[in-house]
Tab-separated table of C-alpha atoms and ligand atoms in Angstrom:
chain	number	residue	atom	x	y	z
A	1	MET	CA	0.000	0.000	0.000
A	2	GLU	CA	1.221	3.501	-0.774
A	3	GLU	CA	2.003	5.623	2.239
A	4	ALA	CA	-0.435	8.494	2.780
A	5	PRO	CA	1.083	11.987	2.765
A	6	HIS	CA	1.816	13.171	6.270
A	7	GLY	CA	3.295	16.209	8.039
A	8	ALA	CA	4.423	18.905	5.616
A	9	GLY	CA	3.592	16.502	2.782
A	10	ALA	CA	-0.106	16.523	3.734
A	11	ALA	CA	-0.174	20.316	3.786
A	12	ASN	CA	1.736	20.514	0.521
A	13	ALA	CA	-0.740	18.159	-1.099
A	14	ARG	CA	-3.301	20.986	-0.983
A	15	ARG	CA	-0.963	23.510	-2.636
A	16	SER	CA	0.119	23.833	-6.197
A	17	ALA	CA	3.706	23.307	-7.301
A	18	ARG	CA	2.776	24.837	-10.618
A	19	ILE	CA	4.267	28.305	-10.163
A	20	PRO	CA	4.342	30.094	-13.531
A	21	GLY	CA	7.207	32.543	-13.908
A	22	PHE	CA	9.106	31.246	-10.842
A	23	HIS	CA	12.337	31.460	-12.816
A	24	ARG	CA	11.696	35.124	-13.643
A	25	MET	CA	11.216	36.148	-9.982
A	26	SER	CA	13.988	37.693	-7.912
A	27	MET	CA	15.590	35.401	-5.335
A	28	ALA	CA	13.669	37.189	-2.572
A	29	GLU	CA	10.362	36.673	-4.413
A	30	ARG	CA	11.169	33.025	-4.956
A	31	ARG	CA	11.921	32.594	-1.270
A	32	ALA	CA	8.584	34.230	-0.399
A	33	ALA	CA	6.735	31.883	-2.753
A	34	LEU	CA	8.592	28.929	-1.342
A	35	ALA	CA	7.875	30.047	2.226
A	36	ALA	CA	4.166	30.266	1.468
A	37	PHE	CA	4.211	26.801	-0.061
A	38	ALA	CA	6.324	25.035	2.543
A	39	GLY	CA	5.220	27.026	5.595
A	40	LEU	CA	8.654	28.498	6.294
A	41	GLY	CA	9.057	31.127	8.990
A	42	ASP	CA	11.002	34.396	8.778
A	43	ASP	CA	14.065	32.753	10.376
A	44	ASP	CA	14.078	29.982	7.793
A	45	VAL	CA	13.829	32.461	4.954
A	46	ALA	CA	16.645	34.567	6.432
A	47	ARG	CA	18.835	31.450	6.701
A	48	LEU	CA	18.229	30.583	3.049
A	49	ALA	CA	19.134	34.133	2.085
A	50	GLU	CA	22.560	33.818	3.724
A	51	THR	CA	24.596	32.707	0.738
A	52	GLY	CA	27.848	33.330	2.581
A	53	ALA	CA	30.980	33.440	0.482
A	54	LEU	CA	28.900	32.894	-2.632
A	55	PRO	CA	27.496	36.333	-3.527
A	56	ALA	CA	23.744	36.345	-4.119
A	57	ASP	CA	24.014	37.555	-7.721
A	58	LEU	CA	26.475	34.773	-8.511
A	59	THR	CA	24.236	32.191	-6.842
A	60	GLU	CA	21.455	33.253	-9.197
A	61	ARG	CA	23.675	32.936	-12.238
A	62	MET	CA	24.998	29.499	-11.385
A	63	ILE	CA	21.746	27.526	-11.393
A	64	GLU	CA	18.089	28.048	-12.226
A	65	ASN	CA	15.387	28.924	-9.685
A	66	ALA	CA	18.007	29.621	-6.994
A	67	VAL	CA	16.684	30.466	-3.528
A	68	GLY	CA	19.854	30.189	-1.436
A	69	ALA	CA	23.080	28.289	-0.941
A	70	MET	CA	24.073	25.194	0.999
A	71	PRO	CA	27.199	25.711	3.087
A	72	VAL	CA	29.340	22.609	3.461
A	73	PRO	CA	32.372	22.631	5.780
A	74	ILE	CA	35.827	22.806	4.224
A	75	GLY	CA	38.543	21.020	6.168
A	76	ILE	CA	42.251	20.995	5.395
A	77	ALA	CA	44.041	17.687	4.995
A	78	THR	CA	47.531	18.024	6.490
A	79	ASN	CA	50.681	15.856	6.532
A	80	LEU	CA	50.572	15.191	2.792
A	81	ARG	CA	53.793	14.718	0.918
A	82	ILE	CA	53.017	14.076	-2.740
A	83	ASP	CA	55.790	13.573	-5.294
A	84	GLY	CA	58.230	15.177	-2.873
A	85	ILE	CA	56.108	18.299	-2.366
A	86	ASP	CA	54.228	19.118	0.829
A	87	ARG	CA	50.570	19.969	0.222
A	88	LEU	CA	47.654	21.237	2.243
A	89	VAL	CA	44.514	19.974	0.565
A	90	PRO	CA	41.066	21.556	1.022
A	91	MET	CA	38.214	19.073	1.310
A	92	ALA	CA	34.516	20.025	1.267
A	93	THR	CA	32.369	17.406	2.955
A	94	GLU	CA	29.442	17.075	5.315
A	95	GLU	CA	30.757	13.780	6.706
A	96	SER	CA	32.718	13.745	9.944
A	97	SER	CA	35.985	11.745	10.154
A	98	VAL	CA	36.820	12.070	6.443
A	99	VAL	CA	39.418	14.827	6.828
A	100	ALA	CA	40.902	13.245	9.967
A	101	ALA	CA	41.274	9.920	8.138
A	102	VAL	CA	43.374	11.506	5.378
A	103	CYS	CA	45.551	13.369	7.887
A	104	ASN	CA	46.221	10.127	9.793
A	105	ALA	CA	46.972	8.105	6.674
A	106	ALA	CA	49.385	10.775	5.440
A	107	ARG	CA	51.078	11.121	8.833
A	108	LEU	CA	51.883	7.417	8.766
A	109	ASN	CA	53.861	7.591	5.513
A	110	TYR	CA	55.149	11.186	5.546
A	111	ASP	CA	58.641	10.292	6.793
A	112	ASP	CA	58.919	7.464	4.279
A	113	GLY	CA	58.260	9.660	1.273
A	114	GLY	CA	54.466	9.976	1.166
A	115	PHE	CA	52.699	9.444	-2.150
A	116	THR	CA	53.981	9.004	-5.697
A	117	THR	CA	51.590	9.908	-8.493
A	118	SER	CA	51.296	10.095	-12.269
A	119	ALA	CA	48.608	10.817	-14.834
A	120	THR	CA	47.796	10.286	-18.497
A	121	GLN	CA	47.055	13.200	-20.811
A	122	SER	CA	43.724	14.986	-20.305
A	123	LEU	CA	41.923	13.041	-23.040
A	124	MET	CA	38.136	13.143	-23.098
A	125	ILE	CA	35.876	10.999	-25.268
A	126	ALA	CA	32.708	12.263	-26.924
A	127	GLN	CA	30.308	9.813	-28.548
A	128	ILE	CA	28.177	10.273	-31.646
A	129	GLN	CA	25.421	7.695	-32.064
A	130	LEU	CA	24.553	6.760	-35.649
A	131	VAL	CA	21.604	4.462	-36.412
A	132	GLY	CA	19.592	3.390	-39.441
A	133	VAL	CA	22.474	2.331	-41.659
A	134	SER	CA	22.066	-0.971	-43.474
A	135	ASP	CA	25.843	-1.338	-43.882
A	136	PRO	CA	27.384	-0.541	-40.472
A	137	LEU	CA	30.783	-1.912	-41.512
A	138	GLY	CA	30.834	0.377	-44.556
A	139	ALA	CA	29.615	3.315	-42.487
A	140	ARG	CA	32.386	2.738	-39.963
A	141	LEU	CA	35.071	2.909	-42.649
A	142	ALA	CA	33.441	5.926	-44.300
A	143	ILE	CA	33.750	7.793	-40.977
A	144	LEU	CA	37.347	6.670	-40.419
A	145	GLU	CA	38.278	7.824	-43.958
A	146	ASN	CA	37.270	11.351	-42.903
A	147	ARG	CA	39.650	11.524	-39.967
A	148	ALA	CA	41.519	14.594	-41.234
A	149	ARG	CA	38.277	16.465	-41.908
A	150	ILE	CA	36.972	15.454	-38.467
A	151	ALA	CA	40.106	16.837	-36.826
A	152	GLU	CA	39.566	20.108	-38.700
A	153	ILE	CA	35.895	20.368	-37.724
A	154	CYS	CA	36.612	19.644	-34.056
A	155	ASN	CA	39.526	22.036	-33.772
A	156	ALA	CA	37.606	24.823	-35.512
A	157	CYS	CA	35.034	24.616	-32.674
A	158	ASP	CA	37.521	25.651	-29.999
A	159	PRO	CA	40.474	27.791	-31.107
A	160	VAL	CA	41.182	28.733	-27.467
A	161	LEU	CA	41.624	25.093	-26.541
A	162	VAL	CA	43.872	24.566	-29.565
A	163	ARG	CA	45.897	27.610	-28.546
A	164	HIS	CA	46.457	25.942	-25.176
A	165	GLY	CA	47.853	22.862	-26.915
A	166	GLY	CA	44.619	20.838	-26.876
A	167	GLY	CA	42.128	19.681	-29.479
A	168	PHE	CA	41.464	16.589	-31.582
A	169	THR	CA	43.866	13.701	-30.997
A	170	ASP	CA	42.182	10.532	-32.190
A	171	LEU	CA	39.128	8.844	-33.672
A	172	ASP	CA	37.674	5.460	-32.879
A	173	VAL	CA	34.539	3.993	-34.456
A	174	ARG	CA	32.785	1.055	-32.819
A	175	ILE	CA	29.819	-1.017	-33.933
A	176	ILE	CA	27.669	-2.076	-31.015
A	177	GLU	CA	24.732	-4.478	-31.043
A	178	SER	CA	21.633	-3.148	-29.318
A	179	ARG	CA	17.950	-4.065	-28.957
A	180	SER	CA	17.293	-1.580	-31.799
A	181	GLY	CA	19.850	-3.262	-34.034
A	182	PRO	CA	23.431	-2.276	-34.836
A	183	MET	CA	24.634	1.214	-33.941
A	184	VAL	CA	27.766	2.881	-35.249
A	185	ILE	CA	29.331	4.813	-32.384
A	186	SER	CA	32.065	7.321	-33.202
A	187	HIS	CA	34.403	8.368	-30.427
A	188	ILE	CA	36.269	11.596	-30.886
A	189	ILE	CA	39.160	11.852	-28.476
A	190	ILE	CA	40.009	15.373	-27.478
A	191	ASP	CA	42.828	16.726	-25.366
A	192	THR	CA	41.046	19.216	-23.123
A	193	ARG	CA	44.192	20.370	-21.273
A	194	ASP	CA	43.187	22.259	-18.111
A	195	ALA	CA	39.434	22.057	-18.713
A	196	MET	CA	37.189	19.222	-17.547
A	197	GLY	CA	36.036	19.519	-21.105
A	198	ALA	CA	32.383	18.457	-21.144
A	199	ASN	CA	31.145	21.594	-22.861
A	200	ALA	CA	34.137	21.687	-25.160
A	201	VAL	CA	33.711	18.137	-26.476
A	202	ASN	CA	29.906	18.276	-26.543
A	203	THR	CA	30.093	21.261	-28.885
A	204	MET	CA	32.472	19.350	-31.142
A	205	ALA	CA	30.234	16.256	-31.167
A	206	GLU	CA	27.170	18.325	-32.040
A	207	THR	CA	28.999	20.138	-34.837
A	208	LEU	CA	30.362	16.919	-36.270
A	209	ALA	CA	27.117	14.946	-36.143
A	210	PRO	CA	25.468	16.216	-39.373
A	211	HIS	CA	28.683	15.489	-41.274
A	212	ILE	CA	28.655	11.903	-40.038
A	213	ALA	CA	25.014	11.559	-41.053
A	214	GLY	CA	25.926	12.973	-44.504
A	215	TRP	CA	28.895	10.651	-45.047
A	216	THR	CA	26.925	7.533	-44.096
A	217	GLY	CA	23.278	8.227	-44.965
A	218	GLY	CA	22.306	7.275	-41.422
A	219	ARG	CA	20.570	9.178	-38.657
A	220	VAL	CA	22.408	10.695	-35.726
A	221	TYR	CA	20.885	10.851	-32.245
A	222	LEU	CA	23.069	11.316	-29.162
A	223	ARG	CA	26.128	13.570	-29.233
A	224	ILE	CA	27.740	13.852	-25.831
A	225	LEU	CA	30.858	13.048	-23.840
A	226	SER	CA	31.361	9.753	-22.050
A	227	ASN	CA	31.952	10.054	-18.342
A	228	LEU	CA	33.910	6.812	-18.543
A	229	ALA	CA	37.050	8.907	-19.021
A	230	ASP	CA	39.377	5.939	-19.291
A	231	ARG	CA	41.948	7.935	-21.253
A	232	ARG	CA	42.216	10.453	-18.461
A	233	LEU	CA	43.551	8.419	-15.585
A	234	ALA	CA	45.313	9.490	-12.425
A	235	ARG	CA	47.454	7.088	-10.423
A	236	ALA	CA	48.780	7.136	-6.879
A	237	ARG	CA	51.054	4.767	-4.998
A	238	ALA	CA	52.292	4.719	-1.421
A	239	VAL	CA	54.127	2.446	0.987
A	240	TRP	CA	53.220	2.250	4.661
A	241	ARG	CA	55.820	0.491	6.772
A	242	ALA	CA	54.483	-2.413	8.812
A	243	GLN	CA	56.179	-0.998	11.883
A	244	ALA	CA	54.380	2.333	11.482
A	245	LEU	CA	51.055	0.499	11.263
A	246	GLY	CA	51.483	-1.623	14.361
A	247	GLY	CA	52.994	-4.783	12.881
A	248	PRO	CA	52.464	-7.494	10.267
A	249	ASP	CA	48.966	-8.390	11.504
A	250	VAL	CA	47.683	-4.967	10.509
A	251	VAL	CA	49.275	-5.304	7.056
A	252	ALA	CA	47.718	-8.760	6.667
A	253	GLY	CA	44.314	-7.439	7.752
A	254	ILE	CA	44.404	-4.600	5.210
A	255	VAL	CA	45.503	-6.965	2.426
A	256	GLN	CA	42.665	-9.345	3.324
A	257	ALA	CA	40.225	-6.414	3.247
A	258	SER	CA	41.552	-5.420	-0.176
A	259	HIS	CA	41.153	-8.954	-1.536
A	260	PHE	CA	37.606	-9.063	-0.170
A	261	ALA	CA	36.755	-5.889	-2.124
A	262	GLU	CA	38.376	-7.229	-5.307
A	263	ALA	CA	36.276	-10.384	-5.088
A	264	ASP	CA	32.881	-9.086	-3.935
A	265	PRO	CA	30.839	-6.246	-5.489
A	266	TYR	CA	28.885	-5.739	-2.242
A	267	ARG	CA	32.129	-4.954	-0.462
A	268	ALA	CA	33.637	-3.162	-3.488
A	269	ALA	CA	30.793	-0.610	-3.489
A	270	THR	CA	31.580	0.375	0.111
A	271	HIS	CA	35.323	0.198	-0.468
A	272	ASN	CA	34.978	2.581	-3.418
A	273	LYS	CA	32.681	4.828	-1.387
A	274	GLY	CA	35.667	5.204	0.925
A	275	VAL	CA	37.878	6.267	-1.982
A	276	MET	CA	35.222	8.747	-3.088
A	277	ASN	CA	34.908	10.203	0.438
A	278	GLY	CA	38.323	11.677	-0.224
A	279	VAL	CA	38.168	12.332	-3.951
A	280	GLY	CA	34.623	13.744	-3.921
A	281	ALA	CA	35.468	16.208	-1.152
A	282	CYS	CA	38.396	17.630	-3.157
A	283	VAL	CA	36.336	17.721	-6.338
A	284	LEU	CA	33.588	19.681	-4.578
A	285	ALA	CA	36.021	22.071	-2.873
A	286	THR	CA	37.473	23.066	-6.235
A	287	GLY	CA	34.073	23.551	-7.909
A	288	ASN	CA	34.460	20.525	-10.142
A	289	ASP	CA	31.677	18.165	-11.201
A	290	THR	CA	31.249	15.567	-8.460
A	291	ARG	CA	28.711	13.497	-10.448
A	292	ALA	CA	30.994	13.241	-13.460
A	293	ILE	CA	33.825	11.961	-11.274
A	294	GLU	CA	31.560	9.505	-9.414
A	295	ALA	CA	30.087	8.144	-12.649
A	296	GLY	CA	33.533	7.748	-14.193
A	297	ALA	CA	34.953	6.056	-11.106
A	298	HIS	CA	32.206	3.469	-10.810
A	299	ALA	CA	32.095	2.739	-14.540
A	300	TYR	CA	35.880	2.259	-14.461
A	301	ALA	CA	35.505	-0.055	-11.474
A	302	ALA	CA	33.251	-2.251	-13.622
A	303	ARG	CA	35.346	-2.082	-16.805
A	304	ASN	CA	36.232	-5.786	-16.754
A	305	GLY	CA	32.594	-6.865	-16.707
A	306	ARG	CA	32.241	-7.103	-12.939
A	307	TYR	CA	32.189	-4.266	-10.434
A	308	ALA	CA	35.401	-4.372	-8.393
A	309	SER	CA	37.567	-2.230	-6.134
A	310	LEU	CA	39.544	0.801	-7.314
A	311	ALA	CA	42.198	1.037	-4.571
A	312	ARG	CA	44.279	-2.101	-4.022
A	313	PHE	CA	46.646	-3.108	-1.212
A	314	GLU	CA	49.446	-5.697	-1.215
A	315	GLU	CA	52.418	-6.641	0.916
A	316	ASN	CA	55.900	-6.034	-0.535
A	317	ALA	CA	58.994	-8.191	-0.066
A	318	ALA	CA	59.932	-6.250	3.066
A	319	GLY	CA	56.544	-6.983	4.637
A	320	ASP	CA	55.322	-3.397	4.247
A	321	LEU	CA	51.972	-2.327	2.833
A	322	VAL	CA	51.796	-1.042	-0.750
A	323	GLY	CA	48.661	0.835	-1.754
A	324	THR	CA	47.759	1.769	-5.338
A	325	LEU	CA	44.872	3.614	-6.915
A	326	GLU	CA	44.122	4.221	-10.590
A	327	MET	CA	40.942	5.980	-11.618
A	328	PRO	CA	39.542	8.429	-14.177
A	329	LEU	CA	39.773	11.976	-12.837
A	330	ALA	CA	38.373	14.495	-15.278
A	331	VAL	CA	38.829	17.670	-13.256
A	332	GLY	CA	39.562	21.137	-14.557
A	333	LEU	CA	41.139	24.402	-13.498
A	334	VAL	CA	39.069	26.402	-15.989
A	335	GLY	CA	35.452	26.066	-17.034
A	336	GLY	CA	32.300	25.142	-15.138
A	337	ALA	CA	32.204	26.588	-11.617
A	338	THR	CA	35.957	26.325	-11.038
A	339	ARG	CA	36.799	29.898	-11.982
A	340	VAL	CA	33.419	31.365	-11.062
A	341	HIS	CA	32.909	30.204	-7.482
A	342	PRO	CA	35.072	32.377	-5.198
A	343	VAL	CA	35.659	29.599	-2.653
A	344	ALA	CA	36.562	27.114	-5.392
A	345	ARG	CA	39.154	29.573	-6.711
A	346	LEU	CA	40.547	29.946	-3.238
A	347	CYS	CA	40.775	26.169	-2.784
A	348	VAL	CA	42.649	25.841	-6.079
A	349	ALA	CA	45.018	28.583	-4.927
A	350	ILE	CA	45.635	26.695	-1.642
A	351	LEU	CA	46.502	23.570	-3.646
A	352	GLY	CA	49.066	25.588	-5.568
A	353	VAL	CA	48.745	23.543	-8.746
A	354	GLU	CA	49.607	24.717	-12.231
A	355	SER	CA	47.708	22.171	-14.305
A	356	ALA	CA	44.551	20.083	-14.134
A	357	ARG	CA	46.687	16.944	-14.321
A	358	GLU	CA	48.662	17.995	-11.280
A	359	MET	CA	45.393	18.541	-9.435
A	360	ALA	CA	44.027	15.135	-10.507
A	361	ARG	CA	47.185	13.469	-9.184
A	362	ILE	CA	46.715	15.101	-5.768
A	363	PHE	CA	43.064	14.044	-5.650
A	364	CYS	CA	44.083	10.487	-6.482
A	365	ALA	CA	46.553	10.487	-3.574
A	366	ILE	CA	43.746	11.712	-1.315
A	367	GLY	CA	41.525	8.850	-2.533
A	368	LEU	CA	44.257	6.359	-1.725
A	369	ALA	CA	44.893	7.901	1.708
A	370	GLN	CA	41.196	7.765	2.507
A	371	SER	CA	40.906	4.148	1.395
A	372	PHE	CA	43.948	3.181	3.451
A	373	ALA	CA	42.535	4.870	6.559
A	374	ALA	CA	39.185	3.135	6.190
A	375	LEU	CA	40.739	-0.293	5.711
A	376	LYS	CA	43.174	0.194	8.561
A	377	ALA	CA	40.339	1.069	10.903
A	378	LEU	CA	38.161	-1.790	9.614
A	379	ALA	CA	40.975	-4.303	9.874
A	380	THR	CA	41.798	-3.268	13.451
A	381	ASP	CA	39.420	-1.401	15.801
A	382	GLY	CA	36.474	-1.078	13.416
A	383	ILE	CA	35.455	2.359	12.170
A	384	GLN	CA	32.965	3.171	14.903
A	385	LYS	CA	35.639	3.881	17.510
A	386	GLY	CA	37.117	6.705	15.425
A	387	HIS	CA	33.709	7.966	14.334
A	388	MET	CA	32.213	8.059	17.796
A	389	GLY	CA	33.677	11.354	19.039
A	390	LEU	CA	32.220	13.369	16.176
A	391	HIS	CA	29.128	11.229	15.989
A	392	ALA	CA	28.516	11.904	19.694
A	393	GLN	CA	28.675	15.645	18.992
A	394	ASN	CA	26.148	15.263	16.178
A	395	LEU	CA	23.825	13.310	18.457
A	396	ALA	CA	24.211	15.928	21.186
A	397	MET	CA	23.187	18.665	18.741
A	398	MET	CA	20.290	16.575	17.444
A	399	ALA	CA	19.128	16.167	21.043
A	400	GLY	CA	19.059	19.968	21.332
A	401	ALA	CA	22.367	20.706	23.051
A	402	VAL	CA	23.818	24.153	22.366
A	403	GLY	CA	27.141	25.851	23.167
A	404	ALA	CA	29.100	24.199	25.971
A	405	GLU	CA	26.377	21.563	26.377
A	406	ILE	CA	27.486	19.922	23.126
A	407	ASP	CA	30.923	18.918	24.398
A	408	ALA	CA	29.544	18.001	27.799
A	409	VAL	CA	26.886	15.681	26.382
A	410	ALA	CA	29.231	14.220	23.738
A	411	GLY	CA	31.952	13.629	26.342
A	412	ALA	CA	29.522	11.823	28.607
A	413	LEU	CA	28.301	9.629	25.749
A	414	VAL	CA	31.821	8.631	24.718
A	415	ALA	CA	32.843	7.989	28.328
A	416	SER	CA	29.801	5.761	28.860
A	417	GLY	CA	30.682	3.762	25.716
A	418	SER	CA	27.070	4.108	24.600
A	419	VAL	CA	26.801	6.723	21.850
A	420	ARG	CA	23.056	6.704	21.267
A	421	MET	CA	20.332	9.271	20.717
A	422	ASP	CA	18.276	8.270	23.752
A	423	ARG	CA	21.391	8.592	25.940
A	424	ALA	CA	22.104	12.030	24.485
A	425	GLU	CA	18.589	13.206	25.366
A	426	ALA	CA	18.829	11.758	28.866
A	427	GLU	CA	22.265	13.323	29.435
A	428	LEU	CA	21.079	16.715	28.204
A	429	ALA	CA	18.048	16.555	30.498
A	430	ARG	CA	20.316	15.572	33.395
A	431	LEU	CA	22.708	18.470	32.668
A	432	ARG	CA	19.923	21.010	32.404
A	433	GLY	CA	18.286	19.636	35.536
A	434	LYS	CA	21.563	20.118	37.393
A	435	GLY	CA	21.963	23.661	36.062
A	436	ALA	CA	18.391	24.668	37.012
B	1	NAD	P1	33.858	25.409	-20.279
B	1	NAD	O1	33.299	25.216	-21.628
B	1	NAD	O2	33.185	26.359	-19.365
B	1	NAD	O3	35.394	25.808	-20.373
B	1	NAD	C1	36.303	25.154	-21.173
B	1	NAD	C2	36.873	26.084	-22.215
B	1	NAD	O4	37.794	26.984	-21.628
B	1	NAD	C3	37.649	25.368	-23.276
B	1	NAD	O5	36.779	24.839	-24.238
B	1	NAD	C4	38.568	26.461	-23.809
B	1	NAD	O6	37.938	27.163	-24.834
B	1	NAD	C5	38.721	27.409	-22.618
B	1	NAD	N1	40.085	27.394	-22.012
B	1	NAD	C6	40.756	28.462	-21.539
B	1	NAD	N2	41.941	28.126	-21.027
B	1	NAD	C7	42.059	26.792	-21.159
B	1	NAD	C8	43.072	25.825	-20.789
B	1	NAD	N3	44.211	26.180	-20.184
B	1	NAD	N4	42.837	24.518	-21.042
B	1	NAD	C9	41.696	24.135	-21.632
B	1	NAD	N5	40.708	24.989	-22.010
B	1	NAD	C10	40.883	26.316	-21.773
B	1	NAD	O7	33.928	24.067	-19.446
B	1	NAD	P2	34.218	22.551	-19.810
B	1	NAD	O8	35.400	22.135	-19.001
B	1	NAD	O9	34.220	22.295	-21.273
B	1	NAD	O10	32.910	21.849	-19.206
B	1	NAD	C11	32.761	21.628	-17.820
B	1	NAD	C12	31.314	21.854	-17.401
B	1	NAD	O11	30.448	21.017	-18.163
B	1	NAD	C13	31.097	21.477	-15.967
B	1	NAD	O12	30.348	22.511	-15.359
B	1	NAD	C14	30.242	20.210	-16.054
B	1	NAD	O13	29.422	20.105	-14.922
B	1	NAD	C15	29.462	20.452	-17.305
B	1	NAD	N6	28.856	19.293	-17.995
B	1	NAD	C16	29.119	18.002	-17.670
B	1	NAD	C17	28.529	16.969	-18.369
B	1	NAD	C18	28.878	15.545	-18.013
B	1	NAD	O14	29.817	15.319	-17.261
B	1	NAD	N7	28.163	14.545	-18.508
B	1	NAD	C19	27.658	17.259	-19.419
B	1	NAD	C20	27.424	18.591	-19.749
B	1	NAD	C21	28.025	19.618	-19.053
């Protein structure tokens, strides 16, 4: 049975979500309309209006129907030594323990050299879908014969990119079988340099599409990049000495955890979520496209036909732990929100990188650090021990604690070994009773 609307849902059911001209209203007018619909008070509306470091006029320009902004904490990951350079890395995340995990992982290998990284060129793939050809093999060759013309058409779309050393690099044409019959899928491979490149390659694909239809007599439908950016990989490697980790048992536990994730998609999904805790936070902090990176990472994790783990851990001949991570990381320094969002610009400046590839390599090291920290905790104490301090604070706030009460309630919860909501409420009541 379907659940009946309740609470705000029941009230909303009587109101209309059809608000003509909402997009033409000012932000203040939109907030007023929203408040009337959702029953928001003046305080709620004022909170929405606080866009913080994102100026209101910019907020409006970034997305449609904007009513406010969502502040997410930025924490700084310390202790990182990456390719011989010390880095402080800004991470934007709502999840507690993520930043601390990276700092701990990096502290444990800092003296032994930290992380070593590398990356491929910034090559993005755009796909053009051709259907309705009776001779897909012939169509494929007809497209390939036009390679030089295709390069010209693509490069003419983006002289600025070409000026920066980017542009068309390669062409691949695949025939795929589908439920609608054979499809001829052209891949244009574009070096997008310091841009993520979605807009750049989408424009090229759209411009090229009618030419492909003309050369083959077929019909073109989709023209868009692939987020499986498997020609734009970042790689990170690190060694953690067994002694620094607490001995060979810890190394063995982490290796076992890694093998579990390689073998089991249920575990691999959570293992990769750990990697993305780190990577996603850096991607968000720099105004890059978190969904594009997530989609690419998970598709890459399944590239061999079965979903598997991205970060891997093994034991070297000396008995130390070797961690490696390879994943697509299509992030940019220009384009999208990266240059527009003032906090994103600041985060890029803190990173001190000169190219998008350099940034991708740092993010990959963060993903590896995060994965290491999660596995180390799982293979030893379990993650709850580390999470509990911050979790206790969250529970204290949820129970209504404010100011000094938060630490007092959280401290009592941790000390009691029972970090639970009901305990937080009881402790807060006890504290307030004592104060009264
Ligand atoms: P963009 O078009 O805003 O900027 C890229 C352009 O900047 C290049 O085409 C080039 O002309 C110019 N440029 C200047 N200096 C450059 C340099 N040093 N290197 C490279 N280019 C330079 O942005 P974009 O990166 O093409 O697209 C990213 C945006 O597209 C993101 O906001 C993303 O969310 C969005 N998007 C993503 C998808 C997807 O992932 N499926 C689809 C559509 C749009």
